[in-house]
PDB file of C-alpha atoms in Angstrom:
ATOM      1  CA  MET A   1       0.137   0.209  -0.140  1.00 45.00           C
ATOM      2  CA  ALA A   2       1.447   3.377  -0.954  1.00 46.00           C
ATOM      3  CA  VAL A   3       1.597   5.877   1.616  1.00 44.00           C
ATOM      4  CA  PRO A   4       0.197   9.418   0.543  1.00 45.00           C
ATOM      5  CA  MET A   5       3.135  12.116   0.136  1.00 47.00           C
ATOM      6  CA  THR A   6       0.813  14.460   2.552  1.00 61.00           C
ATOM      7  CA  GLU A   7       0.958  11.876   5.291  1.00 75.00           C
ATOM      8  CA  PRO A   8       3.658  12.093   7.878  1.00 78.00           C
ATOM      9  CA  VAL A   9       6.453   9.832   7.752  1.00 91.00           C
ATOM     10  CA  GLN A  10       9.625  11.265  10.146  1.00 96.00           C
ATOM     11  CA  ILE A  11       7.892  11.058  13.468  1.00 97.00           C
ATOM     12  CA  LEU A  12       9.495  12.590  16.466  1.00 98.00           C
ATOM     13  CA  ILE A  13       8.667  10.675  19.856  1.00 98.00           C
ATOM     14  CA  VAL A  14       8.759  13.062  23.216  1.00 98.00           C
ATOM     15  CA  GLU A  15       8.089  10.405  26.069  1.00 97.00           C
ATOM     16  CA  ASP A  16       9.779  10.252  29.307  1.00 95.00           C
ATOM     17  CA  GLU A  17       8.828   6.306  30.122  1.00 94.00           C
ATOM     18  CA  PRO A  18      11.187   4.254  28.121  1.00 96.00           C
ATOM     19  CA  LEU A  19       8.847   1.086  27.645  1.00 96.00           C
ATOM     20  CA  ILE A  20       6.095   3.403  26.249  1.00 95.00           C
ATOM     21  CA  ALA A  21       8.694   4.975  23.794  1.00 97.00           C
ATOM     22  CA  MET A  22       9.649   1.351  22.683  1.00 97.00           C
ATOM     23  CA  MET A  23       6.191   0.478  22.142  1.00 97.00           C
ATOM     24  CA  LEU A  24       5.459   3.771  20.113  1.00 97.00           C
ATOM     25  CA  GLU A  25       8.644   3.071  18.223  1.00 98.00           C
ATOM     26  CA  ASP A  26       7.413  -0.518  17.596  1.00 97.00           C
ATOM     27  CA  PHE A  27       3.805   0.874  16.375  1.00 97.00           C
ATOM     28  CA  LEU A  28       5.495   3.259  14.198  1.00 97.00           C
ATOM     29  CA  ASP A  29       7.678   0.586  12.305  1.00 96.00           C
ATOM     30  CA  VAL A  30       4.569  -1.380  11.935  1.00 96.00           C
ATOM     31  CA  LEU A  31       2.737   1.763  10.396  1.00 96.00           C
ATOM     32  CA  ASP A  32       5.538   2.116   7.826  1.00 95.00           C
ATOM     33  CA  LYS A  33       6.641   5.431   9.686  1.00 96.00           C
ATOM     34  CA  GLN A  34      10.218   6.498  10.349  1.00 96.00           C
ATOM     35  CA  VAL A  35      11.240   7.398  14.225  1.00 97.00           C
ATOM     36  CA  ALA A  36      12.906  10.717  13.684  1.00 97.00           C
ATOM     37  CA  GLY A  37      13.888  10.675  17.241  1.00 97.00           C
ATOM     38  CA  THR A  38      13.124   9.590  20.617  1.00 98.00           C
ATOM     39  CA  VAL A  39      13.860  12.182  23.504  1.00 98.00           C
ATOM     40  CA  ASP A  40      12.588  12.277  26.905  1.00 97.00           C
ATOM     41  CA  SER A  41      13.092  15.864  28.247  1.00 97.00           C
ATOM     42  CA  VAL A  42      12.227  19.464  27.109  1.00 97.00           C
ATOM     43  CA  ASP A  43      15.787  20.313  26.322  1.00 97.00           C
ATOM     44  CA  ASP A  44      16.176  17.096  24.112  1.00 98.00           C
ATOM     45  CA  ALA A  45      13.209  17.788  22.200  1.00 98.00           C
ATOM     46  CA  LEU A  46      13.721  21.428  21.302  1.00 98.00           C
ATOM     47  CA  ALA A  47      17.327  20.515  19.990  1.00 98.00           C
ATOM     48  CA  ARG A  48      15.954  17.754  17.919  1.00 98.00           C
ATOM     49  CA  VAL A  49      13.076  20.037  16.724  1.00 98.00           C
ATOM     50  CA  ALA A  50      16.070  22.647  15.668  1.00 98.00           C
ATOM     51  CA  GLN A  51      17.852  19.820  13.505  1.00 97.00           C
ATOM     52  CA  GLY A  52      14.575  19.675  11.385  1.00 96.00           C
ATOM     53  CA  GLY A  53      13.792  16.777   9.178  1.00 96.00           C
ATOM     54  CA  ILE A  54      10.534  16.001  11.324  1.00 97.00           C
ATOM     55  CA  ASP A  55       7.026  15.435   9.566  1.00 96.00           C
ATOM     56  CA  ALA A  56       5.196  15.225  12.788  1.00 97.00           C
ATOM     57  CA  ALA A  57       5.374  14.521  16.714  1.00 98.00           C
ATOM     58  CA  ILE A  58       3.854  12.873  19.696  1.00 98.00           C
ATOM     59  CA  LEU A  59       4.238  14.578  22.777  1.00 97.00           C
ATOM     60  CA  ASP A  60       3.739  13.212  26.000  1.00 96.00           C
ATOM     61  CA  VAL A  61       1.937  15.979  27.835  1.00 94.00           C
ATOM     62  CA  ASN A  62       3.785  15.773  31.447  1.00 93.00           C
ATOM     63  CA  LEU A  63       7.801  14.896  31.155  1.00 94.00           C
ATOM     64  CA  ARG A  64       9.652  13.795  34.063  1.00 90.00           C
ATOM     65  CA  GLY A  65      10.492  16.278  36.877  1.00 91.00           C
ATOM     66  CA  GLY A  66       7.058  18.186  36.521  1.00 91.00           C
ATOM     67  CA  GLN A  67       8.196  19.316  33.111  1.00 94.00           C
ATOM     68  CA  LYS A  68       5.451  20.184  30.266  1.00 95.00           C
ATOM     69  CA  SER A  69       5.967  19.409  26.772  1.00 96.00           C
ATOM     70  CA  THR A  70       4.306  23.037  26.001  1.00 96.00           C
ATOM     71  CA  PRO A  71       7.735  24.527  24.749  1.00 98.00           C
ATOM     72  CA  VAL A  72       8.048  21.655  22.578  1.00 98.00           C
ATOM     73  CA  ALA A  73       4.557  22.337  21.137  1.00 98.00           C
ATOM     74  CA  GLU A  74       5.087  25.947  20.573  1.00 98.00           C
ATOM     75  CA  ALA A  75       8.459  25.210  18.634  1.00 98.00           C
ATOM     76  CA  LEU A  76       6.781  22.686  16.415  1.00 98.00           C
ATOM     77  CA  ALA A  77       3.738  25.083  15.649  1.00 97.00           C
ATOM     78  CA  GLU A  78       6.228  27.754  14.934  1.00 97.00           C
ATOM     79  CA  ARG A  79       7.564  25.566  11.973  1.00 97.00           C
ATOM     80  CA  GLY A  80       4.350  24.487  10.777  1.00 96.00           C
ATOM     81  CA  VAL A  81       5.298  20.833  12.026  1.00 97.00           C
ATOM     82  CA  PRO A  82       1.778  18.852  13.038  1.00 96.00           C
ATOM     83  CA  PHE A  83       1.861  17.013  16.622  1.00 97.00           C
ATOM     84  CA  VAL A  84      -0.677  14.698  18.645  1.00 96.00           C
ATOM     85  CA  PHE A  85      -0.542  15.208  22.563  1.00 95.00           C
ATOM     86  CA  ALA A  86      -0.168  11.929  24.546  1.00 93.00           C
ATOM     87  CA  THR A  87      -2.053  11.975  27.701  1.00 88.00           C
ATOM     88  CA  GLY A  88      -3.717   9.836  30.292  1.00 83.00           C
ATOM     89  CA  GLY A  89      -5.201  12.808  31.637  1.00 76.00           C
ATOM     90  CA  SER A  90      -7.905  15.289  30.998  1.00 71.00           C
ATOM     91  CA  ASP A  91      -8.064  18.330  28.578  1.00 67.00           C
ATOM     92  CA  GLU A  92      -6.814  20.625  31.252  1.00 76.00           C
ATOM     93  CA  SER A  93      -3.621  19.049  31.255  1.00 82.00           C
ATOM     94  CA  VAL A  94      -3.195  20.630  27.890  1.00 89.00           C
ATOM     95  CA  ASP A  95      -2.288  24.075  27.116  1.00 90.00           C
ATOM     96  CA  GLU A  96      -5.284  26.004  26.370  1.00 91.00           C
ATOM     97  CA  ARG A  97      -3.791  27.369  23.356  1.00 92.00           C
ATOM     98  CA  PHE A  98      -3.321  23.691  22.099  1.00 93.00           C
ATOM     99  CA  ARG A  99      -6.403  22.009  23.147  1.00 90.00           C
ATOM    100  CA  ASP A 100      -7.548  21.847  19.393  1.00 91.00           C
ATOM    101  CA  ARG A 101      -4.588  19.245  18.735  1.00 92.00           C
ATOM    102  CA  PRO A 102      -5.136  15.804  18.210  1.00 91.00           C
ATOM    103  CA  ARG A 103      -5.047  13.464  21.562  1.00 91.00           C
ATOM    104  CA  LEU A 104      -3.676  10.059  21.656  1.00 92.00           C
ATOM    105  CA  GLN A 105      -5.186   8.403  24.937  1.00 89.00           C
ATOM    106  CA  LYS A 106      -3.109   6.250  27.089  1.00 87.00           C
ATOM    107  CA  PRO A 107      -3.113   3.373  27.045  1.00 90.00           C
ATOM    108  CA  PHE A 108      -2.046   3.239  23.654  1.00 92.00           C
ATOM    109  CA  THR A 109      -3.238   0.845  21.011  1.00 94.00           C
ATOM    110  CA  MET A 110      -1.625   0.744  17.492  1.00 94.00           C
ATOM    111  CA  ASP A 111      -5.191   1.632  16.065  1.00 96.00           C
ATOM    112  CA  GLY A 112      -5.077   4.642  18.353  1.00 95.00           C
ATOM    113  CA  VAL A 113      -1.949   5.961  17.087  1.00 96.00           C
ATOM    114  CA  ALA A 114      -2.672   5.219  13.297  1.00 95.00           C
ATOM    115  CA  LYS A 115      -5.961   7.459  13.777  1.00 94.00           C
ATOM    116  CA  ALA A 116      -4.005  10.107  15.660  1.00 94.00           C
ATOM    117  CA  LEU A 117      -1.369  10.457  12.793  1.00 94.00           C
ATOM    118  CA  GLY A 118      -3.962  10.261  10.342  1.00 92.00           C
ATOM    119  CA  SER A 119      -5.736  13.091  11.585  1.00 91.00           C
ATOM    120  CA  LEU A 120      -3.021  15.312  11.076  1.00 90.00           C
TER     121      LEU A 120
END
C-alpha cells in the first residue's frame, strides 16, 4: 500500500517512560513510519526540533521532573510541524492554546496511534 505524500513519515517521539517510547517506536515501524528521534526531556526535544527533518511529533504532555511539553509544542507550531498530544489525563493538562490539537489517549493502541497520525 502506497503512503500518500501528505502523510507524515518522520515522527519525533517525546516520551519520558522508556517502555512506552519503545512501544511507540514499534507501532510506528508497523505503520511504515520512521522514528525521527526519541527524546525524554524538553531540552532534548527542542534540540531535535531545531535540527529539522520532522514531519510530525507525538508529545507526552507531562514529562519527568514536572516538565510539560508545551515549549516543544510551541517550537513545532512555529515551524508548521503537526503534532499529537499523548496523555492519560484530562483536557486541562494541555495548554489552552493547543487544546484543538489531536489527542492520543493512554493506554496506547496501534489503532489509536494510526488514527491520531491520520488526523494530522
